[in-house]
Amino acid sequence: MPSSVKTLGQSKSLGSGMASSTCCCTPMAVQKMLPILAWLPDYSMQWLKMDFIAGLSVGLTVIPQALAYAEVAGLPPQYGLYSAFMGCFVYFFLGTSRDVTLGPTAIMSLLVSFYTFHEPAYAVLLAFLSGCIQLAMGFLRLGFLLDFISCPVIKGFTSAATITIGFGQIKNLLGLQNIPRQFFLQVYHTFLNIGETRVGDAVLGLVCMVLLLVLKLMRDHVPPVHPEMPPGVRLSHGLVWTATTARNALVVSFAALVAYSFEVTGYQPFILTGETAKGLPPVRLPPFSVTTANGTVSFTEMVQDMGAGLAVVALMGLLESIAVAKAFASQNNYRIDTNQELLAIGLTNVLGSLVSSYPVTGSFGRTAVNAQSGVCTPAGGLVTGVLVLLSLNYLTSLFYYIPKSALAAVIIMAVAPLFDTKIFGTLWRIKRLDLLPLCVTFLLCFWEVQYGILAGALVSVLILLHSVARPKTQVSEGPVLVLQPASGMHFPAIEALREAILSRALEVSPPRCAVLECTHVCSIDYTVVLGLGELLEDFHKHGVALAFVGLQVPVLRALLAADLKGFQYFCTLEEAEKYLRQDPTTQAYNVREDSVPEHKVALLKA
């Protein structure tokens, strides 16, 4: 992108950095709810040019991917396209990132295949219900709940999903049929039936993978276009950039052309995509019941069938989209509004269900294409959405000739970068304990996705709770024992702290005085106050004193309000040690009011 182009992220922060207001009708509050109002008044012809190029590039990427991801979801190919356009239009109004594109992704398609039994009615209802959950979280500003799913859990899930999705396409790459979808059965039957590989599909699939890899490497090594370049050089650079950016569409078109050539001769060595429903999807309510050969399945039964999928799909959709938005916002120096993103993706899924979409989220790959194409605002999504609609209306007859092996190649090359090979080594160097939730999530996701995510999140929370319940305490030995908790003090930690002090100060001979240095303690609760009161009584029984140093105002106020017998507070550690060495029992049961700093006395009185 030319350096002279002033992008939206450089001029304004989309939907963020705005002053919050208690009134929902102020211009600032309306602008926060409709981020389009923050950038539309400044829209320029230069932005229009860059947005058009970016939207076109993303459109040429999403059409073949949508067809391929529908296969991952176990749905007819048109459902991938039905899911690819609504997010473009909703995000135009509500999105707070200029780069993000919403639509079908490999991971979301995998989740849909797990929970919807390859039934379009279930997939569309799942989009509606997960969208309602996401909208509710956005309105209630519950985005902080996503922070409890740690990065190792997300990495474990995405790595397992990458292997599951990639291996799931081996059957299409080799032309194998009647392979189960359950991962372990899939692995077994794929190797069992490897002798039935169709040579045509295998050769075409491998050729497509090589072409995609070569074009990607070319895209990564194309030097940026400079205005001072000669026109001929700029034109050649532009053609190479276009070809490599639209590599998915080019490779799929090439494969379809090869398949059509064989079809004309009367011999077809490839398994084709087949008929794709023509035309735009009808606008209608999502199915709240479905008729099967065994009778009608009610709404309640459909919800029970999907079970934990409602929560898993909603949360993973939010996590994937917000992670993508945050990554590109950081890279391009602007900010996003997490709760506004929840509303955007929630409304996308709710409205998408009206046009037979399955659940969607932010796509990392297409967002990268969008950013590299120089997009300036979310208006680029309009071009992408229109392109998808045009393909639905006019190109579906051509999709018949797309070989499944070519779509398998597109999927495998799209998900391969999601497997982070360096994460294990990185966690080993930084914090080895974080390998535990990553490995638990990674392994269990091959069995059931919800169990993997739940178990990984549970392990992460247990690690967090252990650090809260057993905070590290720095101990300085000497005539006066000094203990300094390295973090906050909450009710699970008080018993361990009490045991540490008793074992070092009172269970030795002779008992000695102690100082509790509380610089890092910013709040305490009732259980902690009771524990400290019992600790002061224990010191009194042994004829020694326990003093407190570095108490912050909220903590000091709570301890004074509790009226603990023998509570002593000092401004500095030196003062406390000097006092305890001189005469540790003289004022053991009186608060040292003269030792409270004047500014804290004023705050306490306030």
C-alpha atoms as one frame of an Amber mdcrd trajectory, in Angstrom:
protein
   0.000   0.000   0.000   1.451   3.419  -0.867   2.776   5.333   2.101   0.710
   8.358   1.099  -2.554   6.535   1.783  -3.855   7.472   5.212  -5.720   4.450
   6.501  -8.596   4.345   8.889  -6.464   2.844  11.663  -4.086   5.794  11.376
  -6.746   8.489  11.414  -9.229   7.106  13.899  -9.532   4.144  16.208 -12.502
   2.159  14.963 -15.092   2.054  17.675 -12.503   2.319  20.439 -10.782   4.957
  22.426 -14.101   6.796  22.603 -15.256   8.277  25.845 -17.926   6.161  27.465
 -21.201   7.837  28.211 -24.020   7.003  30.521 -26.514   8.291  27.991 -27.100
   5.975  25.039 -28.432   8.800  22.852 -25.367  11.057  22.790 -23.515  11.296
  19.451 -20.486   9.614  20.997 -22.567   6.688  22.268 -24.315   6.256  18.906
 -20.933   6.340  17.176 -19.686   3.650  19.554 -22.639   1.396  18.707 -22.325
   2.114  14.965 -18.577   2.361  14.243 -19.316   3.158  10.589 -20.122   6.701
  11.745 -16.516   7.115  12.904 -14.977   6.696   9.451 -17.690   7.275   6.845
 -17.516  11.120   6.997 -13.796  10.951   6.086 -14.203   8.407   3.280 -12.190
   9.279   0.179 -11.726   8.089  -3.395  -8.287   6.729  -2.472  -9.867   4.614
   0.265 -12.505   3.442  -2.237  -9.790   2.268  -4.636  -7.880   0.350  -1.950
 -11.064  -1.147  -0.462 -12.227  -2.322  -3.897  -8.917  -4.083  -4.606  -8.905
  -5.712  -1.156 -12.556  -6.772  -1.365 -11.984  -8.304  -4.794  -8.913 -10.201
  -3.530 -10.795 -11.582  -0.540 -13.771 -12.506  -2.742 -11.595 -14.557  -5.076
 -10.201 -16.315  -2.003 -13.453 -16.973  -0.133 -15.463 -18.524  -3.002 -13.310
 -21.663  -3.436 -12.695 -21.835   0.314 -16.430 -21.659   1.070 -17.096 -24.587
  -1.262 -14.289 -26.545   0.412 -15.334 -25.711   3.979 -18.877 -26.884   3.286
 -17.312 -30.298   2.654 -15.553 -30.089   6.050 -18.887 -29.223   7.683 -20.534
 -32.195   5.977 -23.003 -29.968   4.124 -23.867 -29.434   0.434 -21.409 -26.995
  -1.239 -23.902 -24.129  -1.587 -24.092 -23.777   2.214 -20.495 -22.596   2.262
 -21.436 -19.748  -0.078 -24.638 -19.032   1.879 -22.383 -18.492   4.902 -19.865
 -16.262   3.132 -21.717 -12.994   2.461 -23.819 -11.922   5.461 -20.776 -11.167
   7.632 -19.455  -8.800   4.952 -22.550  -6.598   5.157 -23.045  -6.698   8.950
 -19.391  -5.964   9.668 -19.571  -2.950   7.351 -21.839  -1.279   9.914 -20.741
  -2.785  13.238 -17.109  -3.870  12.876 -14.314  -2.130  14.754 -11.432  -3.577
  12.700 -10.717  -2.539   9.147  -9.006  -5.854   8.388 -11.308  -8.590   9.714
 -13.499 -10.602   7.354 -16.260 -12.832   8.729 -17.257 -16.052   7.029 -16.827
 -19.835   7.066 -13.534 -21.107   8.476 -11.937 -24.529   8.718 -12.197 -24.761
  12.501 -15.796 -23.553  12.667 -16.724 -25.956   9.861 -15.153 -28.802  11.827
 -17.224 -27.891  14.903 -20.371 -27.723  12.792 -19.690 -31.225  11.478 -19.374
 -32.509  15.053 -22.638 -31.072  16.342 -25.072 -30.964  13.407 -24.893 -34.555
  12.113 -24.421 -33.266   8.525 -28.008 -31.996   8.547 -28.425 -28.475   7.065
 -31.416 -27.771   9.344 -29.306 -28.381  12.449 -26.471 -26.238  11.065 -28.767
 -23.274  10.355 -30.445 -23.527  13.784 -27.002 -23.723  15.404 -26.067 -20.463
  13.672 -29.208 -18.790  15.033 -28.815 -20.030  18.617 -25.064 -19.431  18.835
 -25.657 -15.946  17.426 -28.237 -15.271  20.158 -25.711 -16.357  22.803 -23.055
 -14.102  21.299 -25.454 -11.155  21.122 -26.446 -11.666  24.757 -22.783 -11.715
  25.781 -22.208  -8.500  23.851 -25.178  -6.661  25.372 -24.246  -7.848  28.880
 -20.590  -6.944  28.232 -19.414 -10.447  29.118 -16.421 -10.414  26.811 -14.130
 -10.776  29.829 -15.285 -14.412  30.187 -13.228 -15.276  27.113 -10.099 -14.302
  29.043 -10.499 -17.464  31.145  -9.672 -19.613  28.111  -5.898 -19.373  28.056
  -3.633 -19.223  25.029  -2.253 -22.774  25.585  -5.847 -24.107  25.470  -6.530
 -22.251  22.210  -3.227 -23.442  20.723  -3.973 -27.017  21.761  -7.412 -26.883
  20.168  -6.265 -25.267  16.902  -3.364 -27.709  16.552  -5.667 -30.711  17.067
  -8.231 -29.185  14.697  -5.538 -28.670  12.060  -4.595 -32.359  12.163  -8.246
 -33.455  12.213  -9.211 -31.223   9.275  -6.080 -31.948   7.262  -6.256 -35.713
   7.679  -9.992 -35.603   7.024  -9.218 -34.358   3.505  -6.805 -37.186   2.679
  -9.765 -39.314   1.550 -10.783 -36.653  -0.993  -7.177 -36.069  -2.024  -6.768
 -39.776  -2.802 -10.288 -40.360  -4.089 -11.208 -42.785  -1.292 -14.904 -43.318
  -0.522 -16.996 -44.584   2.392 -14.490 -43.337   4.996 -16.041 -42.591   8.448
 -15.782 -39.076   9.861 -14.768 -39.974  13.426 -11.035 -39.203  13.603  -9.639
 -42.517  14.871 -11.904 -44.559  12.609 -10.970 -42.244   9.772  -7.255 -42.887
  10.296  -7.826 -46.640  10.474 -10.016 -46.893   7.366  -7.834 -44.509   5.335
  -4.780 -46.736   5.795  -6.922 -49.847   5.385  -8.242 -48.653   2.008  -5.063
 -46.979   0.755  -4.877 -49.572  -2.027  -8.101 -48.169  -3.517  -6.508 -44.794
  -4.242  -7.706 -43.240  -7.505  -4.629 -42.232  -9.489  -6.337 -39.299 -11.197
  -7.514 -37.709  -7.959  -4.177 -38.294  -6.219  -2.123 -36.776  -9.047  -4.419
 -33.779  -9.483  -4.581 -33.177  -5.724  -0.809 -33.238  -5.343  -0.334 -30.972
  -8.373  -2.816 -28.488  -6.880  -0.952 -28.540  -3.545   2.371 -27.884  -5.271
   0.876 -25.026  -7.303  -0.655 -23.465  -4.179   2.654 -23.741  -2.336   4.645
 -22.199  -5.202   2.172 -19.325  -5.578   2.231 -18.702  -1.833   6.045 -18.564
  -1.816   5.931 -16.162  -4.762   3.405 -14.008  -2.886   5.668 -13.878   0.143
   8.700 -12.833  -1.909   7.135 -10.305  -4.280   8.797  -6.940  -3.479   6.439
  -4.046  -2.713   5.416  -1.754  -5.549   6.996   1.707  -5.436   5.600   4.731
  -7.286   9.031   5.432  -8.807   9.076   2.042 -10.586   8.701   2.139 -14.398
   5.097   1.502 -15.569   6.015  -1.835 -17.137   7.603  -3.107 -13.919   4.646
  -1.933 -11.857   2.270  -3.716 -14.248   4.197  -6.988 -14.017   4.335  -6.705
 -10.225   0.596  -6.069 -10.162  -0.139  -9.129 -12.298   2.066 -11.379 -10.159
   0.514  -9.988  -6.973  -3.025 -10.578  -8.325  -2.266 -14.120  -9.454  -0.609
 -15.129  -6.201  -3.260 -13.500  -4.024  -6.100 -15.198  -5.932  -4.183 -18.499
  -6.028  -7.090 -20.540  -4.609  -9.445 -19.365  -7.348  -6.787 -19.904 -10.031
  -5.906 -23.438  -8.936  -9.544 -24.492  -8.520 -10.385 -23.025 -11.941  -7.441
 -24.877 -13.464  -8.602 -28.162 -11.887 -12.192 -27.595 -13.057 -10.950 -26.912
 -16.577  -8.949 -30.156 -16.563 -11.989 -32.082 -15.285 -14.238 -30.505 -17.936
 -11.744 -31.464 -20.657 -11.959 -35.086 -19.578 -15.767 -34.844 -19.356 -15.910
 -33.796 -23.007 -13.938 -36.899 -24.003 -16.398 -39.110 -22.123 -13.880 -40.260
 -19.482 -13.817 -38.782 -15.968 -10.865 -39.798 -13.714 -11.884 -37.441 -10.905
 -14.609 -37.353  -8.251 -16.437 -34.066  -8.867 -18.263 -31.697  -6.543 -21.493
 -32.302  -8.446 -24.655 -30.266  -8.528 -24.726 -27.040  -6.531 -28.086 -25.408
  -5.876 -28.431 -22.406  -8.150 -29.553 -18.933  -7.110 -29.646 -16.873  -3.961
 -30.859 -18.529  -0.765 -34.464 -17.823   0.252 -34.967 -15.507   3.214 -36.844
 -17.453   5.900 -36.827 -18.230   9.597 -34.375 -20.915  10.740 -35.958 -24.373
  11.084 -37.265 -24.899  14.629 -38.196 -28.499  13.771 -37.142 -30.969  11.124
 -38.959 -33.850   9.477 -37.017 -37.098   9.118 -37.841 -40.624   8.036 -38.574
 -41.439  11.681 -40.947 -38.512  12.196 -40.682 -34.882  13.248 -37.837 -33.756
  15.515 -39.048 -30.906  17.741 -37.072 -27.768  18.637 -36.387 -29.091  22.140
 -35.044 -32.356  20.763 -32.842 -30.516  18.257 -31.343 -28.416  21.057 -30.765
 -31.524  23.154 -29.107 -33.245  20.191 -26.678 -30.349  19.732 -26.043 -30.221
  23.483 -22.724 -28.647  24.448 -22.243 -27.582  20.837 -24.312 -24.463  21.482
 -21.772 -23.173  24.005 -18.672 -24.543  22.269 -19.532 -23.076  18.851 -20.534
 -19.696  20.323 -17.404 -19.366  22.471 -14.925 -20.682  19.903 -16.453 -18.420
  17.259 -15.916 -15.424  19.505 -12.415 -16.504  20.482 -11.295 -17.043  16.904
 -12.752 -13.764  15.651 -11.482 -11.599  18.504  -8.043 -13.225  18.401  -7.812
 -12.379  14.689  -9.057  -8.817  15.271  -6.607  -8.199  18.135  -3.671  -9.624
  16.176  -4.194  -7.338  13.185  -5.124  -4.326  15.321  -1.812  -4.695  17.130
   0.071  -5.221  13.884  -1.490  -2.168  12.193  -1.557   0.107  15.236  -5.225
   0.613  16.039  -7.635  -0.631  18.697 -10.812  -2.698  18.679 -13.824  -2.821
  20.996 -14.232  -6.423  22.191 -17.883  -6.099  23.211 -18.729  -4.420  19.896
 -17.068  -7.353  18.121 -19.341  -9.701  20.089 -22.361  -7.817  18.795 -21.079
  -7.867  15.207 -20.431 -11.598  15.070 -23.610 -12.403  17.021 -25.791 -10.382
  14.656 -23.989 -11.919  11.675 -24.917 -15.417  12.824 -28.519 -14.483  13.688
 -29.145 -12.743  10.344 -27.118 -15.384   8.515 -29.462 -18.083   9.776 -32.250
 -16.336   7.848 -30.378 -17.103   4.600 -29.374 -20.694   5.511 -25.892 -19.887
   6.812 -24.079 -22.104   9.269 -22.025 -20.473  12.113 -19.203 -18.208  10.970
 -16.339 -16.339  12.575 -13.294 -14.263  11.678 -10.939 -15.882   9.175  -7.220
 -15.448   9.818  -6.189 -16.345   6.274  -8.652 -14.061   4.490  -8.039 -11.278
   7.009  -4.341 -11.523   6.148  -5.215 -11.229   2.438  -7.391  -8.220   3.267
  -4.619  -6.487   5.219  -1.923  -7.258   2.626  -4.180  -5.883  -0.103  -4.158
  -2.478   1.601  -7.746  -2.345   2.857  -8.596   0.987   4.510 -12.091   0.429
   5.981 -14.667  -2.360   6.443 -16.199  -1.197   3.156 -13.964  -3.706   1.405
 -16.345  -6.372   2.703 -19.135  -4.998   0.518 -17.185  -5.930  -2.603 -16.549
  -9.422  -1.211 -20.214  -9.910  -0.315 -21.429  -8.785  -3.750 -18.920 -11.093
  -5.450 -20.221 -14.086  -3.457 -23.830 -13.212  -4.338 -22.939 -12.935  -8.027
 -21.234 -16.336  -7.940 -24.329 -17.858  -6.332 -26.574 -16.410  -8.997 -24.476
 -17.013 -12.109 -21.595 -19.450 -11.513 -23.034 -22.414  -9.620 -23.392 -24.493
 -12.800 -19.616 -24.266 -13.252 -18.955 -25.559  -9.728 -20.173 -28.988 -10.885
 -16.803 -29.681 -12.537 -14.596 -28.788  -9.554 -12.770 -31.984  -8.464 -13.001
 -32.758  -4.758  -9.269 -33.417  -4.706  -8.651 -29.774  -5.708 -10.857 -28.530
  -2.874  -9.037 -30.903  -0.516  -5.735 -29.332  -1.588  -7.142 -25.853  -0.862
  -8.229 -26.929   2.633  -4.959 -28.670   3.515  -2.865 -25.691   2.409  -5.188
 -23.307   4.286  -5.057 -25.135   7.625  -1.374 -26.155   7.570  -0.138 -22.763
   8.919  -2.536 -23.060  11.876  -0.373 -25.799  13.411   2.127 -23.940  15.581
   5.202 -26.173  15.652   7.112 -23.733  17.861   4.581 -23.471  20.695   5.863
 -26.533  22.561   9.434 -25.251  22.637   8.275 -21.753  23.509   6.237 -22.921
  26.491   9.081 -25.202  27.617  11.369 -22.158  27.801   8.838 -19.730  29.308
   6.683 -21.789  31.677   6.652 -25.555  31.456   3.483 -25.869  33.505   1.557
 -24.287  30.616   2.333 -27.387  28.567  -0.166 -29.277  30.737  -3.376 -27.508
  29.547  -2.018 -27.444  25.988  -1.387 -31.203  25.919  -4.653 -32.051  27.690
  -6.628 -29.980  25.188  -4.656 -31.272  22.215  -5.118 -34.951  23.064  -8.761
 -34.857  24.209  -9.890 -32.837  21.176  -9.222 -35.918  19.041 -11.866 -37.692
  21.120 -14.491 -34.965  21.620 -13.906 -31.253  21.011 -16.020 -30.064  23.945
 -14.195 -32.377  26.357 -10.822 -31.157  25.133 -11.694 -27.472  25.512 -13.456
 -28.010  28.848 -10.621 -30.114  30.297  -7.959 -27.675  29.076  -9.832 -24.669
  30.486 -10.343 -26.521  33.774  -6.621 -27.326  34.049  -5.779 -23.672  33.303
  -8.196 -22.463  35.984  -6.781 -24.962  38.479  -3.263 -23.684  37.786  -4.549
 -20.136  38.287  -6.356 -21.065  41.522  -3.268 -22.841  42.825  -1.222 -19.680
  42.353  -3.927 -17.745  44.220  -4.199 -20.320  47.013  -0.445 -20.802  47.362
   1.216 -17.496  46.494   4.985 -17.426  46.677   6.281 -15.788  49.831   9.725
 -14.263  50.119  11.269 -15.029  53.529  14.149 -13.138  55.165  15.648 -14.896
  58.187  17.167 -13.008  61.121  16.384 -11.941  64.682  13.095 -10.696  63.240
  11.460 -12.903  60.632  10.251 -10.954  57.554   7.704 -12.496  55.168   6.576
 -10.806  51.965   3.741 -12.371  49.904   4.663 -12.004  46.242   1.059 -11.451
  45.135  -2.400 -10.648  46.479  -3.911 -12.310  49.522  -7.259 -14.040  49.141
  -9.141 -16.480  51.343  -7.641 -19.713  49.906  -4.142 -18.413  50.718  -4.513
 -17.456  54.374  -4.150 -20.951  55.812  -0.923 -21.625  53.898   0.455 -18.230
  54.933  -0.447 -18.878  58.544   1.289 -22.271  58.488   4.412 -20.713  56.948
   4.593 -18.031  59.648   3.871 -20.420  62.528   6.488 -22.953  61.411   9.209
 -20.320  61.081   8.393 -17.977  63.965   6.513 -19.823  66.730   7.482 -23.466
  66.319  11.144 -22.689  66.871  12.937 -22.218  70.146  12.824 -19.543  71.284
   9.808 -18.023  69.429  10.655 -14.850  67.563   8.885 -11.756  66.303   7.792
 -11.462  62.687   6.977  -8.753  60.179   4.430  -9.243  57.385   5.444  -7.020
  54.464   2.216  -6.362  52.507   3.349  -4.066  49.698   1.871  -6.388  47.037
  -1.424  -6.959  48.856  -4.048  -4.580  47.443  -7.200  -6.138  48.939  -8.274
  -8.673  51.532 -11.523 -10.425  52.389 -13.276 -11.425  55.614 -11.653 -14.859
  55.773  -8.190 -13.284  55.526  -9.047 -10.842  58.345 -10.176 -13.742  60.580
  -6.983 -15.668  59.784  -4.780 -12.684  60.614  -6.696 -12.202  63.884  -6.019
 -15.826  64.870  -2.370 -15.371  63.903  -2.063 -12.309  66.196  -3.540 -14.338
  69.060  -1.008 -17.123  68.453   1.846 -14.613  68.654   0.404 -13.147  71.845
   0.249 -16.590  73.501   3.949 -17.109  72.751   4.929 -13.682  74.094   6.141
 -12.244  70.805   4.697  -9.743  68.323   3.612  -9.690  64.684   3.854  -6.330
  62.907   2.552  -5.213  59.511   4.409  -3.039  56.977   3.450  -1.526  53.611
  -0.305  -1.813  53.968  -2.238  -0.111  51.199  -5.168   2.112  52.193  -8.024
  -0.364  51.435  -6.234  -3.111  53.378  -5.389  -0.818  56.305  -8.977   0.414
  56.431 -10.303  -3.170  56.543  -7.902  -4.216  59.318  -8.686  -1.140  61.424
 -12.425  -1.741  60.939 -11.958  -5.313  62.191 -10.452  -3.980  65.455  -7.931
  -6.810  65.719  -6.320  -7.200  69.111  -2.585  -6.563  68.963  -2.584  -5.141
  65.444   0.529  -3.028  64.800   1.325  -1.159  61.615   4.572   0.562  60.637
   5.457   2.794  57.741   8.778   1.127  56.880  10.433  -2.213  57.494  13.311
  -0.518  59.320  10.929   1.049  61.830   9.198  -2.267  62.471  12.449  -4.195
  62.965  13.864  -1.503  65.251  10.732  -1.452  67.398  10.484  -5.247  67.690
  14.158  -5.616  68.632  13.908  -3.022  71.405  10.828  -4.211  73.259   8.561
  -6.585  71.404   5.802  -6.749  74.034   5.419  -3.213  75.302   2.659  -2.196
  72.895   1.816  -5.581  71.446  -1.925  -5.005  71.639  -2.227  -1.341  70.619
  -2.457   0.057  67.103   0.485   2.333  66.434  -1.559   5.303  65.224   1.500
   7.540  65.211   3.132   5.242  62.670   0.356   5.690  60.089   1.496   8.178
  57.411  -0.413  11.456  57.397  -1.667  11.024  53.813  -3.090   7.612  54.713
  -4.717   8.981  57.852  -6.465  11.543  55.657  -7.610   8.855  53.264  -8.836
   6.687  56.121 -10.835   9.537  57.578 -12.278  10.271  54.160
